[in-house]
Amino acid sequence: MQKSVIYITRKIPRTLVEPYEDTYEFRMWDKADEPVPRDVLVTEAKNADGLLCLLSEKIDADFLDQVPNLKIVANMAVGFDNIDVNEAKKRGIVVTNTPDVLTETTADLTFALLMATARRITEASDYIKQDQWNHWSPFMLAGSDIHHKTIGIVGMGRIGEAVARRAKGFGMKVKYYNRSRKPNAEQELDATYLAFDELLETADFVVSLVPLTAESKQIFNKEAFEKMKRSAIFINASRGGVVDEAALIQALENKEITAAGLDVFEKEPISADHPLMKLENAVCLPHIGSASTATREDMISLCFKNIAAVLTGDEPLTPVN
């Protein structure tokens, strides 16, 4: 009996593939850190039954028209804005993502980004590397306190709640905005629901954890940054598309807000000459929210479980459509 073919768009450790090798034939892009070229992806996917891909792969109608055998697209991410889910559904192709397994790790990174930005950690490290530390003064590299401040979380999903738990450990007041209220979070985390504008006006830290949708696209725009306190710090660990980047750059340059910590950008990857990289009050990371070894292995494992379920006629564990 011929094995079903699974194509993986990045090189991953063989140990993660081995449990499934007796059942499936695996093909894999041979570079771990470079995206598979579009033409190679199409050629390989034409003969594949399952596809394990990353956010960098655009799975649109044109692509789906060329892959008649494909039964499942397993996206190694919580978000799936790289996939035209409706077009996949029309063709009977299942789309899955990887929620839950990366919640705590992404919350860790989000809070680390908040702390690094508030306390100017990267600036301070560069200060020594550039051999500038030849004196001490009372306000040298003085940053913002975190304890007992107000955090405003936009997008109170799993990761938002995990960030709120960390904030409570710092004695922070937790405010949130979400499409729907979360009574359990309000009770368990002593979180207060606010309208979006009110959250912007009152929070010391505005943290974006909202998924990218038509409604949330560039929700953080010029008007949003103008509503924030001048002392506010903006953190984005969701999707770059929820921010009007030009407006953010202007807000940072004009000191309309104090600082920003960013793990995601409008167009990724960004280069060293990106305007945000030239600002001392911006901490920029290369989209590493879930980047711990254990979590990335768990994400890949969940992708395989979803693929195996669909290819054997069972229901996937984490379907999007």
PDB file of C-alpha atoms in Angstrom:
ATOM      1  CA  MET A   1       0.000   0.000   0.000  1.00  0.00           C
ATOM      2  CA  GLN A   2       1.376   3.387  -1.019  1.00  0.00           C
ATOM      3  CA  LYS A   3       2.173   5.722   1.845  1.00  0.00           C
ATOM      4  CA  SER A   4       0.554   9.155   2.107  1.00  0.00           C
ATOM      5  CA  VAL A   5       3.014  11.975   1.460  1.00  0.00           C
ATOM      6  CA  ILE A   6       3.614  14.779   3.942  1.00  0.00           C
ATOM      7  CA  TYR A   7       5.626  17.833   2.924  1.00  0.00           C
ATOM      8  CA  ILE A   8       7.334  19.934   5.610  1.00  0.00           C
ATOM      9  CA  THR A   9       8.363  23.462   4.670  1.00  0.00           C
ATOM     10  CA  ARG A  10      11.373  23.643   7.021  1.00  0.00           C
ATOM     11  CA  LYS A  11      14.085  21.273   8.095  1.00  0.00           C
ATOM     12  CA  ILE A  12      13.217  19.814  11.496  1.00  0.00           C
ATOM     13  CA  PRO A  13      14.965  17.228  13.690  1.00  0.00           C
ATOM     14  CA  ARG A  14      14.568  13.688  12.387  1.00  0.00           C
ATOM     15  CA  THR A  15      13.602  12.512  15.876  1.00  0.00           C
ATOM     16  CA  LEU A  16      10.272  14.331  15.512  1.00  0.00           C
ATOM     17  CA  VAL A  17       9.514  12.558  12.258  1.00  0.00           C
ATOM     18  CA  GLU A  18      10.611   9.047  13.249  1.00  0.00           C
ATOM     19  CA  PRO A  19       7.412   8.013  15.096  1.00  0.00           C
ATOM     20  CA  TYR A  20       5.457   8.426  11.848  1.00  0.00           C
ATOM     21  CA  GLU A  21       7.928   7.124   9.262  1.00  0.00           C
ATOM     22  CA  ASP A  22       6.420   3.640   9.058  1.00  0.00           C
ATOM     23  CA  THR A  23       3.098   5.158   8.036  1.00  0.00           C
ATOM     24  CA  TYR A  24       3.957   8.205   5.956  1.00  0.00           C
ATOM     25  CA  GLU A  25       6.490   9.327   3.380  1.00  0.00           C
ATOM     26  CA  PHE A  26       8.084  12.600   4.412  1.00  0.00           C
ATOM     27  CA  ARG A  27       9.598  15.227   2.178  1.00  0.00           C
ATOM     28  CA  MET A  28      11.222  18.280   3.627  1.00  0.00           C
ATOM     29  CA  TRP A  29      12.761  21.590   2.585  1.00  0.00           C
ATOM     30  CA  ASP A  30      16.419  21.218   3.473  1.00  0.00           C
ATOM     31  CA  LYS A  31      17.014  24.608   5.094  1.00  0.00           C
ATOM     32  CA  ALA A  32      15.920  25.282   8.665  1.00  0.00           C
ATOM     33  CA  ASP A  33      16.260  29.052   8.588  1.00  0.00           C
ATOM     34  CA  GLU A  34      15.168  29.953   5.058  1.00  0.00           C
ATOM     35  CA  PRO A  35      11.633  29.842   3.655  1.00  0.00           C
ATOM     36  CA  VAL A  36      10.936  27.396   0.893  1.00  0.00           C
ATOM     37  CA  PRO A  37      10.716  29.128  -2.512  1.00  0.00           C
ATOM     38  CA  ARG A  38       7.181  29.379  -3.851  1.00  0.00           C
ATOM     39  CA  ASP A  39       7.894  27.274  -6.940  1.00  0.00           C
ATOM     40  CA  VAL A  40       9.446  24.500  -4.868  1.00  0.00           C
ATOM     41  CA  LEU A  41       6.523  24.594  -2.428  1.00  0.00           C
ATOM     42  CA  VAL A  42       3.990  24.240  -5.248  1.00  0.00           C
ATOM     43  CA  THR A  43       5.931  21.434  -6.929  1.00  0.00           C
ATOM     44  CA  GLU A  44       6.271  19.440  -3.716  1.00  0.00           C
ATOM     45  CA  ALA A  45       2.718  20.085  -2.515  1.00  0.00           C
ATOM     46  CA  LYS A  46       1.219  18.863  -5.805  1.00  0.00           C
ATOM     47  CA  ASN A  47       1.958  15.309  -4.739  1.00  0.00           C
ATOM     48  CA  ALA A  48       1.390  15.779  -1.002  1.00  0.00           C
ATOM     49  CA  ASP A  49      -1.574  14.644   1.073  1.00  0.00           C
ATOM     50  CA  GLY A  50      -0.553  16.740   4.082  1.00  0.00           C
ATOM     51  CA  LEU A  51       1.363  19.995   4.447  1.00  0.00           C
ATOM     52  CA  LEU A  52       3.137  21.231   7.577  1.00  0.00           C
ATOM     53  CA  CYS A  53       3.889  24.920   7.059  1.00  0.00           C
ATOM     54  CA  LEU A  54       4.857  28.143   8.803  1.00  0.00           C
ATOM     55  CA  LEU A  55       3.415  31.650   8.774  1.00  0.00           C
ATOM     56  CA  SER A  56       5.837  32.594   6.013  1.00  0.00           C
ATOM     57  CA  GLU A  57       4.078  30.314   3.514  1.00  0.00           C
ATOM     58  CA  LYS A  58       1.185  31.980   1.703  1.00  0.00           C
ATOM     59  CA  ILE A  59      -1.553  29.410   1.219  1.00  0.00           C
ATOM     60  CA  ASP A  60      -3.945  31.246  -1.098  1.00  0.00           C
ATOM     61  CA  ALA A  61      -6.439  30.301  -3.818  1.00  0.00           C
ATOM     62  CA  ASP A  62      -3.758  30.225  -6.509  1.00  0.00           C
ATOM     63  CA  PHE A  63      -1.702  27.771  -4.466  1.00  0.00           C
ATOM     64  CA  LEU A  64      -4.690  25.604  -3.551  1.00  0.00           C
ATOM     65  CA  ASP A  65      -5.718  25.363  -7.204  1.00  0.00           C
ATOM     66  CA  GLN A  66      -2.429  23.587  -7.923  1.00  0.00           C
ATOM     67  CA  VAL A  67      -2.478  20.965  -5.159  1.00  0.00           C
ATOM     68  CA  PRO A  68      -5.315  18.530  -5.967  1.00  0.00           C
ATOM     69  CA  ASN A  69      -4.237  15.818  -3.511  1.00  0.00           C
ATOM     70  CA  LEU A  70      -3.906  18.016  -0.437  1.00  0.00           C
ATOM     71  CA  LYS A  71      -6.216  17.086   2.427  1.00  0.00           C
ATOM     72  CA  ILE A  72      -4.799  19.088   5.337  1.00  0.00           C
ATOM     73  CA  VAL A  73      -2.690  22.178   5.972  1.00  0.00           C
ATOM     74  CA  ALA A  74      -1.201  22.092   9.476  1.00  0.00           C
ATOM     75  CA  ASN A  75      -0.001  25.585  10.354  1.00  0.00           C
ATOM     76  CA  MET A  76       2.743  25.694  12.969  1.00  0.00           C
ATOM     77  CA  ALA A  77       1.303  28.753  14.721  1.00  0.00           C
ATOM     78  CA  VAL A  78      -1.765  29.933  16.563  1.00  0.00           C
ATOM     79  CA  GLY A  79      -2.482  32.562  13.916  1.00  0.00           C
ATOM     80  CA  PHE A  80      -3.454  31.534  10.393  1.00  0.00           C
ATOM     81  CA  ASP A  81      -3.671  34.808   8.482  1.00  0.00           C
ATOM     82  CA  ASN A  82      -1.225  33.325   5.954  1.00  0.00           C
ATOM     83  CA  ILE A  83      -3.936  30.877   4.874  1.00  0.00           C
ATOM     84  CA  ASP A  84      -7.116  31.591   2.925  1.00  0.00           C
ATOM     85  CA  VAL A  85      -9.264  29.431   5.173  1.00  0.00           C
ATOM     86  CA  ASN A  86     -12.444  29.934   3.144  1.00  0.00           C
ATOM     87  CA  GLU A  87     -10.757  28.810  -0.070  1.00  0.00           C
ATOM     88  CA  ALA A  88      -9.393  25.751   1.703  1.00  0.00           C
ATOM     89  CA  LYS A  89     -12.858  24.916   3.020  1.00  0.00           C
ATOM     90  CA  LYS A  90     -14.348  25.172  -0.479  1.00  0.00           C
ATOM     91  CA  ARG A  91     -11.921  22.482  -1.588  1.00  0.00           C
ATOM     92  CA  GLY A  92     -12.527  20.250   1.416  1.00  0.00           C
ATOM     93  CA  ILE A  93      -9.048  20.902   2.818  1.00  0.00           C
ATOM     94  CA  VAL A  94      -8.765  20.953   6.604  1.00  0.00           C
ATOM     95  CA  VAL A  95      -6.730  23.752   8.198  1.00  0.00           C
ATOM     96  CA  THR A  96      -5.324  23.346  11.712  1.00  0.00           C
ATOM     97  CA  ASN A  97      -3.241  25.488  14.042  1.00  0.00           C
ATOM     98  CA  THR A  98      -1.331  24.999  17.294  1.00  0.00           C
ATOM     99  CA  PRO A  99      -3.114  26.729  20.190  1.00  0.00           C
ATOM    100  CA  ASP A 100      -2.565  25.960  23.883  1.00  0.00           C
ATOM    101  CA  VAL A 101       0.888  24.361  23.546  1.00  0.00           C
ATOM    102  CA  LEU A 102       2.568  27.759  23.133  1.00  0.00           C
ATOM    103  CA  THR A 103       0.431  29.806  25.515  1.00  0.00           C
ATOM    104  CA  GLU A 104       2.761  29.944  28.519  1.00  0.00           C
ATOM    105  CA  THR A 105       5.935  30.329  26.465  1.00  0.00           C
ATOM    106  CA  THR A 106       4.497  33.226  24.470  1.00  0.00           C
ATOM    107  CA  ALA A 107       3.275  34.836  27.683  1.00  0.00           C
ATOM    108  CA  ASP A 108       6.812  34.517  29.094  1.00  0.00           C
ATOM    109  CA  LEU A 109       8.236  36.304  26.062  1.00  0.00           C
ATOM    110  CA  THR A 110       5.545  38.983  26.136  1.00  0.00           C
ATOM    111  CA  PHE A 111       6.261  39.810  29.752  1.00  0.00           C
ATOM    112  CA  ALA A 112      10.015  39.647  29.162  1.00  0.00           C
ATOM    113  CA  LEU A 113       9.572  42.171  26.349  1.00  0.00           C
ATOM    114  CA  LEU A 114       7.542  44.398  28.664  1.00  0.00           C
ATOM    115  CA  MET A 115      10.235  44.236  31.330  1.00  0.00           C
ATOM    116  CA  ALA A 116      13.109  44.780  28.897  1.00  0.00           C
ATOM    117  CA  THR A 117      11.391  47.816  27.417  1.00  0.00           C
ATOM    118  CA  ALA A 118      10.369  49.334  30.735  1.00  0.00           C
ATOM    119  CA  ARG A 119      13.802  48.915  32.336  1.00  0.00           C
ATOM    120  CA  ARG A 120      15.753  49.693  29.137  1.00  0.00           C
ATOM    121  CA  ILE A 121      17.595  46.387  29.322  1.00  0.00           C
ATOM    122  CA  THR A 122      18.890  46.286  25.744  1.00  0.00           C
ATOM    123  CA  GLU A 123      20.004  49.914  25.968  1.00  0.00           C
ATOM    124  CA  ALA A 124      21.858  49.175  29.179  1.00  0.00           C
ATOM    125  CA  SER A 125      23.563  46.135  27.683  1.00  0.00           C
ATOM    126  CA  ASP A 126      24.632  48.140  24.619  1.00  0.00           C
ATOM    127  CA  TYR A 127      25.877  50.898  26.935  1.00  0.00           C
ATOM    128  CA  ILE A 128      28.568  48.567  28.244  1.00  0.00           C
ATOM    129  CA  LYS A 129      29.280  46.925  24.870  1.00  0.00           C
ATOM    130  CA  GLN A 130      29.913  50.373  23.411  1.00  0.00           C
ATOM    131  CA  ASP A 131      32.297  51.147  26.299  1.00  0.00           C
ATOM    132  CA  GLN A 132      30.224  54.079  27.533  1.00  0.00           C
ATOM    133  CA  TRP A 133      30.086  53.082  31.187  1.00  0.00           C
ATOM    134  CA  ASN A 134      32.728  55.364  32.649  1.00  0.00           C
ATOM    135  CA  HIS A 135      30.643  57.060  35.338  1.00  0.00           C
ATOM    136  CA  TRP A 136      27.420  56.749  37.305  1.00  0.00           C
ATOM    137  CA  SER A 137      24.666  59.315  37.749  1.00  0.00           C
ATOM    138  CA  PRO A 138      21.323  59.242  39.583  1.00  0.00           C
ATOM    139  CA  PHE A 139      19.180  58.978  36.440  1.00  0.00           C
ATOM    140  CA  MET A 140      21.527  57.066  34.147  1.00  0.00           C
ATOM    141  CA  LEU A 141      19.368  54.674  32.074  1.00  0.00           C
ATOM    142  CA  ALA A 142      16.465  55.210  34.451  1.00  0.00           C
ATOM    143  CA  GLY A 143      13.401  53.385  33.172  1.00  0.00           C
ATOM    144  CA  SER A 144       9.809  52.782  34.244  1.00  0.00           C
ATOM    145  CA  ASP A 145       8.577  50.763  37.195  1.00  0.00           C
ATOM    146  CA  ILE A 146       6.437  47.716  36.473  1.00  0.00           C
ATOM    147  CA  HIS A 147       5.173  46.850  39.949  1.00  0.00           C
ATOM    148  CA  HIS A 148       1.790  48.273  40.918  1.00  0.00           C
ATOM    149  CA  LYS A 149       1.285  49.869  37.493  1.00  0.00           C
ATOM    150  CA  THR A 150      -1.731  49.278  35.233  1.00  0.00           C
ATOM    151  CA  ILE A 151      -1.470  46.807  32.373  1.00  0.00           C
ATOM    152  CA  GLY A 152      -4.053  47.042  29.612  1.00  0.00           C
ATOM    153  CA  ILE A 153      -4.361  43.824  27.626  1.00  0.00           C
ATOM    154  CA  VAL A 154      -6.037  44.024  24.230  1.00  0.00           C
ATOM    155  CA  GLY A 155      -7.118  40.477  23.353  1.00  0.00           C
ATOM    156  CA  MET A 156      -7.911  38.437  26.450  1.00  0.00           C
ATOM    157  CA  GLY A 157      -7.513  34.979  24.984  1.00  0.00           C
ATOM    158  CA  ARG A 158      -5.386  32.180  26.399  1.00  0.00           C
ATOM    159  CA  ILE A 159      -2.158  34.156  26.072  1.00  0.00           C
ATOM    160  CA  GLY A 160      -3.776  37.325  27.401  1.00  0.00           C
ATOM    161  CA  GLU A 161      -4.913  35.502  30.524  1.00  0.00           C
ATOM    162  CA  ALA A 162      -1.442  33.997  30.965  1.00  0.00           C
ATOM    163  CA  VAL A 163       0.125  37.463  30.732  1.00  0.00           C
ATOM    164  CA  ALA A 164      -2.434  38.733  33.253  1.00  0.00           C
ATOM    165  CA  ARG A 165      -1.382  36.008  35.716  1.00  0.00           C
ATOM    166  CA  ARG A 166       2.211  37.168  35.436  1.00  0.00           C
ATOM    167  CA  ALA A 167       1.147  40.791  35.894  1.00  0.00           C
ATOM    168  CA  LYS A 168      -0.667  39.907  39.111  1.00  0.00           C
ATOM    169  CA  GLY A 169       2.604  38.554  40.457  1.00  0.00           C
ATOM    170  CA  PHE A 170       4.039  42.046  40.035  1.00  0.00           C
ATOM    171  CA  GLY A 171       1.135  43.615  41.864  1.00  0.00           C
ATOM    172  CA  MET A 172      -0.173  45.195  38.666  1.00  0.00           C
ATOM    173  CA  LYS A 173      -3.750  46.284  38.080  1.00  0.00           C
ATOM    174  CA  VAL A 174      -5.136  44.282  35.163  1.00  0.00           C
ATOM    175  CA  LYS A 175      -7.456  45.943  32.665  1.00  0.00           C
ATOM    176  CA  TYR A 176      -8.517  44.339  29.405  1.00  0.00           C
ATOM    177  CA  TYR A 177     -10.445  44.854  26.195  1.00  0.00           C
ATOM    178  CA  ASN A 178     -11.865  41.945  24.228  1.00  0.00           C
ATOM    179  CA  ARG A 179     -14.610  41.368  21.661  1.00  0.00           C
ATOM    180  CA  SER A 180     -16.587  39.711  24.437  1.00  0.00           C
ATOM    181  CA  ARG A 181     -16.256  39.956  28.182  1.00  0.00           C
ATOM    182  CA  LYS A 182     -14.476  37.185  30.084  1.00  0.00           C
ATOM    183  CA  PRO A 183     -16.275  36.737  33.436  1.00  0.00           C
ATOM    184  CA  ASN A 184     -13.953  33.927  34.528  1.00  0.00           C
ATOM    185  CA  ALA A 185     -10.870  36.073  33.932  1.00  0.00           C
ATOM    186  CA  GLU A 186     -12.491  38.952  35.769  1.00  0.00           C
ATOM    187  CA  GLN A 187     -13.136  36.745  38.765  1.00  0.00           C
ATOM    188  CA  GLU A 188      -9.919  34.712  38.800  1.00  0.00           C
ATOM    189  CA  LEU A 189      -7.517  37.515  37.873  1.00  0.00           C
ATOM    190  CA  ASP A 190      -9.380  40.497  39.309  1.00  0.00           C
ATOM    191  CA  ALA A 191      -9.330  41.889  35.774  1.00  0.00           C
ATOM    192  CA  THR A 192     -11.484  44.855  34.813  1.00  0.00           C
ATOM    193  CA  TYR A 193     -13.118  45.154  31.409  1.00  0.00           C
ATOM    194  CA  LEU A 194     -12.768  48.552  29.724  1.00  0.00           C
ATOM    195  CA  ALA A 195     -13.828  49.970  26.381  1.00  0.00           C
ATOM    196  CA  PHE A 196     -10.876  50.162  23.977  1.00  0.00           C
ATOM    197  CA  ASP A 197     -10.473  53.947  24.195  1.00  0.00           C
ATOM    198  CA  GLU A 198     -10.693  53.951  27.976  1.00  0.00           C
ATOM    199  CA  LEU A 199      -8.037  51.254  28.194  1.00  0.00           C
ATOM    200  CA  LEU A 200      -5.716  53.282  25.963  1.00  0.00           C
ATOM    201  CA  GLU A 201      -6.217  56.370  28.112  1.00  0.00           C
ATOM    202  CA  THR A 202      -5.588  54.708  31.483  1.00  0.00           C
ATOM    203  CA  ALA A 203      -3.027  51.918  31.001  1.00  0.00           C
ATOM    204  CA  ASP A 204       0.661  52.326  31.775  1.00  0.00           C
ATOM    205  CA  PHE A 205       1.422  49.336  29.573  1.00  0.00           C
ATOM    206  CA  VAL A 206      -0.759  48.603  26.527  1.00  0.00           C
ATOM    207  CA  VAL A 207      -0.208  45.012  25.423  1.00  0.00           C
ATOM    208  CA  SER A 208      -1.531  43.767  22.089  1.00  0.00           C
ATOM    209  CA  LEU A 209      -2.426  40.085  22.006  1.00  0.00           C
ATOM    210  CA  VAL A 210      -5.327  40.419  19.590  1.00  0.00           C
ATOM    211  CA  PRO A 211      -5.576  38.183  16.494  1.00  0.00           C
ATOM    212  CA  LEU A 212      -5.304  39.855  13.091  1.00  0.00           C
ATOM    213  CA  THR A 213      -8.759  40.151  11.530  1.00  0.00           C
ATOM    214  CA  ALA A 214     -10.505  42.657   9.289  1.00  0.00           C
ATOM    215  CA  GLU A 215     -11.758  44.377  12.451  1.00  0.00           C
ATOM    216  CA  SER A 216      -8.400  44.497  14.227  1.00  0.00           C
ATOM    217  CA  LYS A 217      -6.249  45.550  11.261  1.00  0.00           C
ATOM    218  CA  GLN A 218      -4.330  48.694  12.283  1.00  0.00           C
ATOM    219  CA  ILE A 219      -6.466  49.063  15.394  1.00  0.00           C
ATOM    220  CA  PHE A 220      -3.389  50.710  16.892  1.00  0.00           C
ATOM    221  CA  ASN A 221      -3.291  53.773  14.659  1.00  0.00           C
ATOM    222  CA  LYS A 222      -2.424  57.462  15.015  1.00  0.00           C
ATOM    223  CA  GLU A 223      -5.579  58.151  17.020  1.00  0.00           C
ATOM    224  CA  ALA A 224      -4.900  55.205  19.332  1.00  0.00           C
ATOM    225  CA  PHE A 225      -1.366  56.334  20.144  1.00  0.00           C
ATOM    226  CA  GLU A 226      -2.580  59.892  20.749  1.00  0.00           C
ATOM    227  CA  LYS A 227      -5.005  58.559  23.366  1.00  0.00           C
ATOM    228  CA  MET A 228      -2.234  56.806  25.340  1.00  0.00           C
ATOM    229  CA  LYS A 229      -0.386  58.440  28.206  1.00  0.00           C
ATOM    230  CA  ARG A 230       2.926  60.047  27.258  1.00  0.00           C
ATOM    231  CA  SER A 231       4.455  57.717  29.860  1.00  0.00           C
ATOM    232  CA  ALA A 232       2.809  54.636  28.301  1.00  0.00           C
ATOM    233  CA  ILE A 233       4.718  51.699  26.876  1.00  0.00           C
ATOM    234  CA  PHE A 234       3.252  49.740  23.971  1.00  0.00           C
ATOM    235  CA  ILE A 235       3.939  46.013  23.584  1.00  0.00           C
ATOM    236  CA  ASN A 236       2.952  43.969  20.525  1.00  0.00           C
ATOM    237  CA  ALA A 237       3.308  40.191  20.593  1.00  0.00           C
ATOM    238  CA  SER A 238       0.310  39.421  18.382  1.00  0.00           C
ATOM    239  CA  ARG A 239       0.548  40.350  14.681  1.00  0.00           C
ATOM    240  CA  GLY A 240       2.277  43.271  13.004  1.00  0.00           C
ATOM    241  CA  GLY A 241      -0.816  44.022  10.950  1.00  0.00           C
ATOM    242  CA  VAL A 242      -2.756  45.271  13.975  1.00  0.00           C
ATOM    243  CA  VAL A 243      -0.444  48.307  14.095  1.00  0.00           C
ATOM    244  CA  ASP A 244      -0.095  51.265  11.754  1.00  0.00           C
ATOM    245  CA  GLU A 245       3.684  51.141  11.856  1.00  0.00           C
ATOM    246  CA  ALA A 246       4.190  54.642  10.453  1.00  0.00           C
ATOM    247  CA  ALA A 247       1.967  56.021  13.206  1.00  0.00           C
ATOM    248  CA  LEU A 248       3.893  54.072  15.857  1.00  0.00           C
ATOM    249  CA  ILE A 249       7.220  55.364  14.575  1.00  0.00           C
ATOM    250  CA  GLN A 250       5.871  58.922  14.690  1.00  0.00           C
ATOM    251  CA  ALA A 251       4.565  58.421  18.220  1.00  0.00           C
ATOM    252  CA  LEU A 252       7.951  57.137  19.382  1.00  0.00           C
ATOM    253  CA  GLU A 253       9.938  59.847  17.599  1.00  0.00           C
ATOM    254  CA  ASN A 254       7.714  62.604  18.984  1.00  0.00           C
ATOM    255  CA  LYS A 255       7.677  61.054  22.480  1.00  0.00           C
ATOM    256  CA  GLU A 256       3.877  60.769  22.338  1.00  0.00           C
ATOM    257  CA  ILE A 257       4.469  57.463  24.110  1.00  0.00           C
ATOM    258  CA  THR A 258       7.571  56.492  26.056  1.00  0.00           C
ATOM    259  CA  ALA A 259       8.597  53.257  24.371  1.00  0.00           C
ATOM    260  CA  ALA A 260       7.537  50.170  22.450  1.00  0.00           C
ATOM    261  CA  GLY A 261       8.493  46.512  22.636  1.00  0.00           C
ATOM    262  CA  LEU A 262       7.776  44.567  19.462  1.00  0.00           C
ATOM    263  CA  ASP A 263       8.027  40.919  18.494  1.00  0.00           C
ATOM    264  CA  VAL A 264       6.045  41.317  15.259  1.00  0.00           C
ATOM    265  CA  PHE A 265       5.991  43.746  12.347  1.00  0.00           C
ATOM    266  CA  GLU A 266       3.856  44.713   9.361  1.00  0.00           C
ATOM    267  CA  LYS A 267       6.248  43.055   6.912  1.00  0.00           C
ATOM    268  CA  GLU A 268       8.594  40.378   8.162  1.00  0.00           C
ATOM    269  CA  PRO A 269      11.491  39.934   8.359  1.00  0.00           C
ATOM    270  CA  ILE A 270      12.721  43.481   8.942  1.00  0.00           C
ATOM    271  CA  SER A 271      16.304  44.578   8.341  1.00  0.00           C
ATOM    272  CA  ALA A 272      18.803  46.544  10.396  1.00  0.00           C
ATOM    273  CA  ASP A 273      17.948  49.736   8.500  1.00  0.00           C
ATOM    274  CA  HIS A 274      14.249  49.595   9.399  1.00  0.00           C
ATOM    275  CA  PRO A 275      13.180  52.922  11.009  1.00  0.00           C
ATOM    276  CA  LEU A 276      12.204  51.181  14.252  1.00  0.00           C
ATOM    277  CA  MET A 277      15.724  49.805  14.630  1.00  0.00           C
ATOM    278  CA  LYS A 278      17.110  53.332  14.749  1.00  0.00           C
ATOM    279  CA  LEU A 279      15.022  54.307  17.776  1.00  0.00           C
ATOM    280  CA  GLU A 280      16.479  53.927  21.257  1.00  0.00           C
ATOM    281  CA  ASN A 281      12.988  53.668  22.734  1.00  0.00           C
ATOM    282  CA  ALA A 282      12.044  50.617  20.669  1.00  0.00           C
ATOM    283  CA  VAL A 283      12.997  47.043  21.567  1.00  0.00           C
ATOM    284  CA  CYS A 284      12.617  44.789  18.532  1.00  0.00           C
ATOM    285  CA  LEU A 285      12.688  40.983  18.447  1.00  0.00           C
ATOM    286  CA  PRO A 286      12.510  38.654  15.402  1.00  0.00           C
ATOM    287  CA  HIS A 287       9.064  37.098  16.057  1.00  0.00           C
ATOM    288  CA  ILE A 288      10.253  34.622  18.688  1.00  0.00           C
ATOM    289  CA  GLY A 289       7.162  34.502  20.909  1.00  0.00           C
ATOM    290  CA  SER A 290       6.996  30.715  21.072  1.00  0.00           C
ATOM    291  CA  ALA A 291      10.700  30.080  20.536  1.00  0.00           C
ATOM    292  CA  SER A 292      11.652  27.683  23.266  1.00  0.00           C
ATOM    293  CA  THR A 293      12.946  24.288  22.177  1.00  0.00           C
ATOM    294  CA  ALA A 294      10.315  22.360  24.110  1.00  0.00           C
ATOM    295  CA  THR A 295       7.442  24.465  22.813  1.00  0.00           C
ATOM    296  CA  ARG A 296       8.533  24.319  19.185  1.00  0.00           C
ATOM    297  CA  GLU A 297       8.788  20.530  19.484  1.00  0.00           C
ATOM    298  CA  ASP A 298       5.284  20.432  20.995  1.00  0.00           C
ATOM    299  CA  MET A 299       3.953  22.568  18.134  1.00  0.00           C
ATOM    300  CA  ILE A 300       5.425  20.246  15.517  1.00  0.00           C
ATOM    301  CA  SER A 301       4.100  17.218  17.364  1.00  0.00           C
ATOM    302  CA  LEU A 302       0.604  18.721  17.397  1.00  0.00           C
ATOM    303  CA  CYS A 303       0.856  19.383  13.656  1.00  0.00           C
ATOM    304  CA  PHE A 304       1.704  15.722  13.079  1.00  0.00           C
ATOM    305  CA  LYS A 305      -1.168  14.559  15.274  1.00  0.00           C
ATOM    306  CA  ASN A 306      -3.572  16.731  13.289  1.00  0.00           C
ATOM    307  CA  ILE A 307      -2.221  15.446   9.983  1.00  0.00           C
ATOM    308  CA  ALA A 308      -2.382  11.819  11.116  1.00  0.00           C
ATOM    309  CA  ALA A 309      -5.964  12.263  12.335  1.00  0.00           C
ATOM    310  CA  VAL A 310      -7.182  13.734   9.052  1.00  0.00           C
ATOM    311  CA  LEU A 311      -5.358  11.227   6.864  1.00  0.00           C
ATOM    312  CA  THR A 312      -6.867   8.315   8.821  1.00  0.00           C
ATOM    313  CA  GLY A 313     -10.379   9.744   8.632  1.00  0.00           C
ATOM    314  CA  ASP A 314     -10.589  11.052  12.198  1.00  0.00           C
ATOM    315  CA  GLU A 315     -11.352  14.566  13.429  1.00  0.00           C
ATOM    316  CA  PRO A 316      -8.324  16.870  13.853  1.00  0.00           C
ATOM    317  CA  LEU A 317      -7.438  17.992  17.353  1.00  0.00           C
ATOM    318  CA  THR A 318      -7.280  21.742  16.633  1.00  0.00           C
ATOM    319  CA  PRO A 319      -9.211  22.590  13.466  1.00  0.00           C
ATOM    320  CA  VAL A 320      -9.510  26.160  12.246  1.00  0.00           C
ATOM    321  CA  ASN A 321     -12.219  25.462   9.641  1.00  0.00           C
TER     322      ASN A 321
END
